[in-house]
GROMACS .gro file of C-alpha atoms in nm:
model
  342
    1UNK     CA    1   8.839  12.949   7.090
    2UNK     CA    2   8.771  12.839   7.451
    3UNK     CA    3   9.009  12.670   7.674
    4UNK     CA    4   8.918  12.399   7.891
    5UNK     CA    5   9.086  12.111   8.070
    6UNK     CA    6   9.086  11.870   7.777
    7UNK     CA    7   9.250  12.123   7.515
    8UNK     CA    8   9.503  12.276   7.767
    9UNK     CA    9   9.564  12.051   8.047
   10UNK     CA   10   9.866  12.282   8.125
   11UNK     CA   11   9.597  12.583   8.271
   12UNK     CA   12   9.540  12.319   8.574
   13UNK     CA   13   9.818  12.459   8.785
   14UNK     CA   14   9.855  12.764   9.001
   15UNK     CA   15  10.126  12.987   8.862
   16UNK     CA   16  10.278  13.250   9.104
   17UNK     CA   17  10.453  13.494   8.869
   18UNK     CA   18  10.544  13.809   9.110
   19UNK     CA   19  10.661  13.853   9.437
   20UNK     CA   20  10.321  14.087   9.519
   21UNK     CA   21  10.088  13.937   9.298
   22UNK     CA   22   9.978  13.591   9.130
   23UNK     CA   23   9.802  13.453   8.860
   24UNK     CA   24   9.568  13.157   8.949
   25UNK     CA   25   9.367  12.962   8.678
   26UNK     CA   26   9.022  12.820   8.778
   27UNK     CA   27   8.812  12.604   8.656
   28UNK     CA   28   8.432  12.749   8.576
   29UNK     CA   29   8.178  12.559   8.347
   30UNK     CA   30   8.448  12.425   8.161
   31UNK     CA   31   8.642  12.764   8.065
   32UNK     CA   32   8.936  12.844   8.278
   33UNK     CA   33   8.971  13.219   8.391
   34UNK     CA   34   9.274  13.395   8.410
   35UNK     CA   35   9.290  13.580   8.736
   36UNK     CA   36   9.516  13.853   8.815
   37UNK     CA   37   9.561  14.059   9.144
   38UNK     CA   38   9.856  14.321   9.114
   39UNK     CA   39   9.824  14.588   9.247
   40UNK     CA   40   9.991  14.944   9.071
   41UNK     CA   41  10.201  15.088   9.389
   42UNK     CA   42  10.321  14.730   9.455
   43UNK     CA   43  10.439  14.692   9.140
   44UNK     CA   44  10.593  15.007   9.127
   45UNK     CA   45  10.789  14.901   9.405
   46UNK     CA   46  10.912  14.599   9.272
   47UNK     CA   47  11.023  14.782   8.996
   48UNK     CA   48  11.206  15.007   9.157
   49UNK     CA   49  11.358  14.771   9.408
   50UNK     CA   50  11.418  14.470   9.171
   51UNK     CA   51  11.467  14.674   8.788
   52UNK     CA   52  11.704  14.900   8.801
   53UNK     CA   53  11.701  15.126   8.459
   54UNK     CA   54  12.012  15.043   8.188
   55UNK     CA   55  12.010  15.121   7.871
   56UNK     CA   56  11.985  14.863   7.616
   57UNK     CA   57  12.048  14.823   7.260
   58UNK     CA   58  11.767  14.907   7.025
   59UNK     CA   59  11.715  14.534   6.934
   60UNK     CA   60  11.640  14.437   7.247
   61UNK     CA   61  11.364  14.697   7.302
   62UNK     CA   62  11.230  14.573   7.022
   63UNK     CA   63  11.206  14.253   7.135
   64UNK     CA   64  11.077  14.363   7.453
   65UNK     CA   65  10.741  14.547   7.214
   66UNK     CA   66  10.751  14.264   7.072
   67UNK     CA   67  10.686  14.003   7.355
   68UNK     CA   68  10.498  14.288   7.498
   69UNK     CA   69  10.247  14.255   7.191
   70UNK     CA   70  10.246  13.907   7.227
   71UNK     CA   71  10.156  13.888   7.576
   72UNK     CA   72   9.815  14.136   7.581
   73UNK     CA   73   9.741  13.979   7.254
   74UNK     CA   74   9.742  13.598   7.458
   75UNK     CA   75   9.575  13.786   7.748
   76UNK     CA   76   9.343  13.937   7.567
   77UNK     CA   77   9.202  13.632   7.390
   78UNK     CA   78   9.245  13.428   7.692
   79UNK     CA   79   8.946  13.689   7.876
   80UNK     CA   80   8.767  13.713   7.537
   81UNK     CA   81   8.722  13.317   7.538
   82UNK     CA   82   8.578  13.351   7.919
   83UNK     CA   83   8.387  13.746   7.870
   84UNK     CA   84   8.581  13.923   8.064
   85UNK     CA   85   8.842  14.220   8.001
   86UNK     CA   86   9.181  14.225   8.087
   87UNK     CA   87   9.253  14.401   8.422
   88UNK     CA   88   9.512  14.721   8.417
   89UNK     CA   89   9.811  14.658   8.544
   90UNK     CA   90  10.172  14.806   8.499
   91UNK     CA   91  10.401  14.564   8.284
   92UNK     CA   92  10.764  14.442   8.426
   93UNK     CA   93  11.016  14.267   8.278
   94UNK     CA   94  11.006  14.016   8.510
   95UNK     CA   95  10.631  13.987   8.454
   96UNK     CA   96  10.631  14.012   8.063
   97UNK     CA   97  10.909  13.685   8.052
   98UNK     CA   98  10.658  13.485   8.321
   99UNK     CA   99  10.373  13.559   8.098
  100UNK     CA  100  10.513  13.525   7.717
  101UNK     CA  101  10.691  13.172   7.851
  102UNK     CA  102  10.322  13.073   8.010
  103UNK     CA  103  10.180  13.224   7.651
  104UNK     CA  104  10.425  13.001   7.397
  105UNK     CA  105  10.379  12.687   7.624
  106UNK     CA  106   9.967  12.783   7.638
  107UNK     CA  107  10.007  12.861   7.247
  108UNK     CA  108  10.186  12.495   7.207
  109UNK     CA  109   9.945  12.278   7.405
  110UNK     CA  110   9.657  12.409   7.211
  111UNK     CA  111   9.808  12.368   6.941
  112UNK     CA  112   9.880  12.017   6.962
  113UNK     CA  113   9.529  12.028   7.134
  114UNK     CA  114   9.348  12.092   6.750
  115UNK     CA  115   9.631  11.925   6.587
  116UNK     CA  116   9.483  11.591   6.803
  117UNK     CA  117   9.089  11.735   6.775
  118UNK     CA  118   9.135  11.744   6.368
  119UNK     CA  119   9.289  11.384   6.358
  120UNK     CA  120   8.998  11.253   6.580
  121UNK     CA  121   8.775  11.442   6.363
  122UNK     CA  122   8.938  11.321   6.042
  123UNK     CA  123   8.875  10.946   6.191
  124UNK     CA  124   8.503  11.009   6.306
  125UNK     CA  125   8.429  11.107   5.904
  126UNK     CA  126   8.613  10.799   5.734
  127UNK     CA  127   8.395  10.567   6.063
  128UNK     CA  128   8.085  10.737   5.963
  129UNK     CA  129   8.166  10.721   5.557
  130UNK     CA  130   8.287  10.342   5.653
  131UNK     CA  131   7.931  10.294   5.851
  132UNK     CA  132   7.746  10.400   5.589
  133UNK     CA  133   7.917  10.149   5.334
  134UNK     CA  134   7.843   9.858   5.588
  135UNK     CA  135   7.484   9.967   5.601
  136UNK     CA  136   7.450   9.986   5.265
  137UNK     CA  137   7.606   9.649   5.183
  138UNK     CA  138   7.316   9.454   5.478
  139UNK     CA  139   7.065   9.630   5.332
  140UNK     CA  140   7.153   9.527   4.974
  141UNK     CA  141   7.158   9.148   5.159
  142UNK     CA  142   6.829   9.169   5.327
  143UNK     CA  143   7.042   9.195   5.676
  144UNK     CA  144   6.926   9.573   5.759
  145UNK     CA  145   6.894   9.642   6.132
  146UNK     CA  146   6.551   9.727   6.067
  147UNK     CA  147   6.402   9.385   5.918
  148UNK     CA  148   6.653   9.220   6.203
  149UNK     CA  149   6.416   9.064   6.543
  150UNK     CA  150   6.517   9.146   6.852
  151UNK     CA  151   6.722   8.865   6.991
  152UNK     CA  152   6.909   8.905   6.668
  153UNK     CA  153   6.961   9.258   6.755
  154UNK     CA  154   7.054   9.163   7.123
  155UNK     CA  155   7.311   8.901   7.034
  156UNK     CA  156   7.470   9.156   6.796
  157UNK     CA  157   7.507   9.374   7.047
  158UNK     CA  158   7.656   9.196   7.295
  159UNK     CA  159   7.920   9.052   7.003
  160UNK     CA  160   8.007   9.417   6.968
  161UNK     CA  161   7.999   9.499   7.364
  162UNK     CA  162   8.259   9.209   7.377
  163UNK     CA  163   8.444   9.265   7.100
  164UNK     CA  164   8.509   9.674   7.269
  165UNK     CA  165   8.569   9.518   7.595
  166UNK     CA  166   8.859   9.270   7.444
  167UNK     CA  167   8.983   9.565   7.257
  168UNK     CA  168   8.966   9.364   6.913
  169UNK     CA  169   8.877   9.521   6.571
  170UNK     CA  170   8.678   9.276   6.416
  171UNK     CA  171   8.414   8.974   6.541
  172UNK     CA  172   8.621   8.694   6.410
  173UNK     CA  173   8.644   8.396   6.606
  174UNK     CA  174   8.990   8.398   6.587
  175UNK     CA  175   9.001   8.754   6.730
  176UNK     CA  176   8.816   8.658   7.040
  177UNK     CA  177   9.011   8.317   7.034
  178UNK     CA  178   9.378   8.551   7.070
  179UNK     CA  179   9.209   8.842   7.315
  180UNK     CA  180   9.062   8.491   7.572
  181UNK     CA  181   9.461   8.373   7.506
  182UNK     CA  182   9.553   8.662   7.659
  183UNK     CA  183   9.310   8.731   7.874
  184UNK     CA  184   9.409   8.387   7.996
  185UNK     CA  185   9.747   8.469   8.008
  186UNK     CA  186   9.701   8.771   8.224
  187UNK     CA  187   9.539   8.605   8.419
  188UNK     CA  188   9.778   8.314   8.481
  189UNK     CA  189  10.044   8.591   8.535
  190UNK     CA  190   9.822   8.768   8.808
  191UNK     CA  191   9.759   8.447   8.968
  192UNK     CA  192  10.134   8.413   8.994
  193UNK     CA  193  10.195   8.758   9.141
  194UNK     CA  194   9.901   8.661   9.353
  195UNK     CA  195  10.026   8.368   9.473
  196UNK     CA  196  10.371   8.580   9.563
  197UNK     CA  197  10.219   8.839   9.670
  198UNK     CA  198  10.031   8.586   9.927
  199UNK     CA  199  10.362   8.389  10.025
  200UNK     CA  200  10.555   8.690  10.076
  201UNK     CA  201  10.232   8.879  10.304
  202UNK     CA  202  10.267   8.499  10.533
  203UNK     CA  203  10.657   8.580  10.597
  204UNK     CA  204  10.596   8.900  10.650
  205UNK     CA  205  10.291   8.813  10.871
  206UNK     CA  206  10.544   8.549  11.060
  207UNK     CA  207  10.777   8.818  11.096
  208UNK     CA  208  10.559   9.094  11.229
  209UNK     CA  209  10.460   8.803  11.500
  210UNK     CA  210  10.757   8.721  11.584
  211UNK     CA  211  10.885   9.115  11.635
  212UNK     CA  212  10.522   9.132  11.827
  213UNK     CA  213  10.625   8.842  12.018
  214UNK     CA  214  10.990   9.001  12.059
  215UNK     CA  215  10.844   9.335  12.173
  216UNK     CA  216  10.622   9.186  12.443
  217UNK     CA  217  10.882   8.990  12.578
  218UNK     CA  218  11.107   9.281  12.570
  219UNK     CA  219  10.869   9.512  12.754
  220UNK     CA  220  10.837   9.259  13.021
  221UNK     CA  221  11.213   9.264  13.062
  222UNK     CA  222  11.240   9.611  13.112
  223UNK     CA  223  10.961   9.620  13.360
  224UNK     CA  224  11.122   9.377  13.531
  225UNK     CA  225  11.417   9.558  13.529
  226UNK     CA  226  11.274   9.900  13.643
  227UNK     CA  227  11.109   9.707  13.936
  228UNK     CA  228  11.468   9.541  14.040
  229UNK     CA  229  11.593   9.911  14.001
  230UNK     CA  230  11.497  10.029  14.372
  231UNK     CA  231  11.650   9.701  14.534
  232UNK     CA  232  11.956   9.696  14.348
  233UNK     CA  233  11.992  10.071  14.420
  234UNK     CA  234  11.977   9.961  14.823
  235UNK     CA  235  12.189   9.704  14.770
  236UNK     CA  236  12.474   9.890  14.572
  237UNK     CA  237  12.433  10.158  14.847
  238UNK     CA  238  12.560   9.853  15.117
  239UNK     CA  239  12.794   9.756  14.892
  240UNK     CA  240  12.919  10.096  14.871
  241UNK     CA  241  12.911  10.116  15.288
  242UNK     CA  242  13.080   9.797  15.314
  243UNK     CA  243  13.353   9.880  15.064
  244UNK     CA  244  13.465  10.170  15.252
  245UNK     CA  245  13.466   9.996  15.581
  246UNK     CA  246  13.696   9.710  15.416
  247UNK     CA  247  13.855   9.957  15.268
  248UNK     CA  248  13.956  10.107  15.680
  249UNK     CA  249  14.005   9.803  15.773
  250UNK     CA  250  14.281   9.745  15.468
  251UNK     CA  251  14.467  10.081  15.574
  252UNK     CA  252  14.436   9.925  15.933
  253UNK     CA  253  14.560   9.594  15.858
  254UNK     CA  254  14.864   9.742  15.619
  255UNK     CA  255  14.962   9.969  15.929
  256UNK     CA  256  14.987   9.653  16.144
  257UNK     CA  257  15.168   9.448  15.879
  258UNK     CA  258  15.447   9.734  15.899
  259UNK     CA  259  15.463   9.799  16.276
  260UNK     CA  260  15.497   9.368  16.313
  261UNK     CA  261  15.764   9.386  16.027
  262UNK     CA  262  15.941   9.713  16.156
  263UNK     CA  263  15.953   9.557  16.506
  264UNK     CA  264  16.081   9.196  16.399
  265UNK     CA  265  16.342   9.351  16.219
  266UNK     CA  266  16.423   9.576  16.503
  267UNK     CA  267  16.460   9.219  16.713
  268UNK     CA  268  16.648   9.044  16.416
  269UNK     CA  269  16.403   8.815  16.333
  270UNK     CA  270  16.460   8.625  16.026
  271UNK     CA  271  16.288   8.352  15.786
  272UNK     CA  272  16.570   8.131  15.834
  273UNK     CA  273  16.526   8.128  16.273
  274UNK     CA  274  16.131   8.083  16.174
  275UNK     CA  275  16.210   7.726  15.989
  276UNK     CA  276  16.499   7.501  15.982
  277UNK     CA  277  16.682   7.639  16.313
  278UNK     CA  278  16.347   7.646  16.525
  279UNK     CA  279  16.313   7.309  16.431
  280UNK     CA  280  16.636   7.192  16.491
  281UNK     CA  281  16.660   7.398  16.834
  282UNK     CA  282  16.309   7.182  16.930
  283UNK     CA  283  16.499   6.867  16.822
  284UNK     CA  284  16.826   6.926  17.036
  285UNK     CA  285  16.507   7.011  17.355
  286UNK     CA  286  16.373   6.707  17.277
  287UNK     CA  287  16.713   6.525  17.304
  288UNK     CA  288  16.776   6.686  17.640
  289UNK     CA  289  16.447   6.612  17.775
  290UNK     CA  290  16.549   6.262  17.714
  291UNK     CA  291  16.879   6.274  17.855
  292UNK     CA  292  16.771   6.449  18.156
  293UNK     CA  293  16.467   6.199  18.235
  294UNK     CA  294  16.674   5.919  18.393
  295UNK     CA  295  16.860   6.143  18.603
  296UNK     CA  296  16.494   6.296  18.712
  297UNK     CA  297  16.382   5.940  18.781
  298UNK     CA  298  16.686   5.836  18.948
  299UNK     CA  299  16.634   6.152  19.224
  300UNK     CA  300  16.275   6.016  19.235
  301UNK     CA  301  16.374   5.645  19.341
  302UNK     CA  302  16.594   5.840  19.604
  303UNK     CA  303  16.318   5.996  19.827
  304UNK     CA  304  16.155   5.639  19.886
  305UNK     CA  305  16.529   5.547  20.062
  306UNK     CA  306  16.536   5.558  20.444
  307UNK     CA  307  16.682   5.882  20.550
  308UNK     CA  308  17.039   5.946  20.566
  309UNK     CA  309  17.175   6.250  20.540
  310UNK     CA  310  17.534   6.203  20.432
  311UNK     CA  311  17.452   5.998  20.159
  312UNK     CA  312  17.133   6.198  20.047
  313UNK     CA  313  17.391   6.496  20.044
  314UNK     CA  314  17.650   6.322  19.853
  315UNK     CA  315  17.381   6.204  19.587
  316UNK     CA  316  17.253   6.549  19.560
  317UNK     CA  317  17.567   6.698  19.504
  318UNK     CA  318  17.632   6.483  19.173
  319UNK     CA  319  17.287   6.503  19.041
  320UNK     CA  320  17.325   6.850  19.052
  321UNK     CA  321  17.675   6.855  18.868
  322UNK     CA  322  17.526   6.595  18.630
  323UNK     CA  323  17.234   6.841  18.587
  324UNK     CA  324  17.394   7.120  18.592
  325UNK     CA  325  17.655   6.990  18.318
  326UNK     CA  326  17.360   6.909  18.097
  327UNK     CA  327  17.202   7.271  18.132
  328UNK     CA  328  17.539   7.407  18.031
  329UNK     CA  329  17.567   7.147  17.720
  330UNK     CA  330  17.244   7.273  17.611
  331UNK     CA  331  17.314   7.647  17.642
  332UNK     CA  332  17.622   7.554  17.473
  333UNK     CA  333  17.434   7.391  17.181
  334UNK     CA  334  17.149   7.707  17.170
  335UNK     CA  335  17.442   7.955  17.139
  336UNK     CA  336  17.608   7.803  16.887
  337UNK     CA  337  17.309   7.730  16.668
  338UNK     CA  338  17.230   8.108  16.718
  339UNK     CA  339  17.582   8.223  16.614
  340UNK     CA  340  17.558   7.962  16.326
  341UNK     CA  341  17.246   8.162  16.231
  342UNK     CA  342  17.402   8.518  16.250
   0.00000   0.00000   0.00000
């Protein structure tokens, strides 16, 4: 028997079986040959690298014959089907368990393959047995397809082309009446998933503008930005300048804030002397100042008097007790607010 695709769909793959060799299954007017390249000295050496000898029960090399058998006697029938022979090569046991499980599932698919071929076959004889009973019935009815005219024959046909293409058995009207139902309903349902399909493409549509629209305007920002790098790069670079200058000048000004505060504490310079006794000091000045202005104003209105000596002397001597008295009141008052202070 010959393999091809349609009884062994499972030859369609490339099988690599060894590490030095591999079995490939092409396709070739329909027959699928069974290719092998394996070399002898290779596969000595993967038997001697891989296999190492043990020594096994007497059951299991019998198995091994066994599967051995089994395996030429697929090979062999697999290159008999295509006219070929089956090339030498030197069996392993990792090769012989590749082969026999390609072999039983090869060995299954065909025969499902015939099981499937004789059920089709089976059918085709009751169809052609069932024909013939059909025939013979129009004939005995004058309705042969012979003594039918052509439009006759033309409208049968397309009755049968449409009753294949609904996938109905029979030409009733009430078969072609359910298959338009639900043709009609498919096609309801597809107009549905249509319709979806078509609102959710729009959103999708509005959102793939939108991100467009986003992208664009983000691209702009960040040219934007890499223009406004070289400015701001200057202008950090002053900033950095003019931090380190304030930052002298801070050391410079903290250096005078202690030298002031070291030397005001050196002269005993207080907060209090700063407020309430300044002002109170300016307030006892101002007093004075007051005091002393009529006596000023009195020695005034004595120049304009005619000249006389003894009584200019006289009046000088007591404005300058009366003004000397006052300067001693006020240093009086100065050093007591002072000592009040301390």
């Amino acid at each position: 028997m010959k393999l091809n695709a349609r009884n062994n769909p499972l030859l369609q793959i490339q099988y690599m079986a060894l590490k030095t060799g591999t079995f490939e299954f092409l396709d070739g007017n329909c027959c699928w040959v069974l290719k092998l390249y394996v070399t002898r000295a290779q596969m000595g050496d993967t038997i001697s690298g891989a296999d190492t000898p043990t020594t096994e029960p007497k059951s299991g090399a019998g198995t091994d014959a066994a599967r051995i058998g089994e395996v030429k006697a697929w090979l062999a029938s697999q290159f008999e089907a295509v006219g070929k022979e089956v090339p030498d090569f030197e069996y392993t046991p990792r090769s012989i368990a590749h082969l026999h499980n390609l072999a039983t599932v090869s060995q299954a698919k065909t025969q499902a393959a015939n099981i499937v071929a004789n059920d089709f076959r089976q059918k085709a004889v009751e169809f052609r047995a069932q024909a013939a009973r059909i025939r013979e019935i129009l004939e005995s009815v004058g309705l042969a397809q012979e003594g039918l005219p052509s439009n006759v024959l033309a409208s049968v046909k397309v009755l049968a082309n449409m009753a294949n293409l609904l996938n109905i058995r029979d030409t009733e009207l009430s078969s072609f009446l359910v298959a338009a139902g639900d043709i009609s309903l498919r096609k309801t349902g597809v107009e549905e998933k249509r319709a979806k399909v078509q609102k959710e493409s729009k959103i999708l549509l509005d959102y793939t503008r939108k991100a467009i629209s986003r992208l664009t305007y983000l691209k702009k920002t960040l040219a934007q930005l890499e223009d406004d790098v070289a400015p701001c790069e200057s202008q950090s670079k002053n900033w950095e300048i003019n931090l380190g200058v304030m930052a002298s000048k801070e050391r410079q000004y903290m250096q005078q804030y202690s030298n002031y505060k070291a030397l005001l504490n050196r002269v005993g310079y207080t907060p209090e002397i700063s407020h309430g006794v300044l002002v109170e000091m300016d307030e006892h000045r101002k007093d004075l100042e007051k005091k002393t202005k009529p006596i000023l104003d009195t020695l005034r209105s004595y120049q304009d008097l005619p000249p006389d000596k003894a009584l200019a002397a006289l009046a000088i001597e007591d404005k300058k007790r009366q003004y000397a008295a006052a300067e001693k009141y006020l240093e009086d008052i100065l050093h007591s607010a002072l000592a009040t202070s301390d």
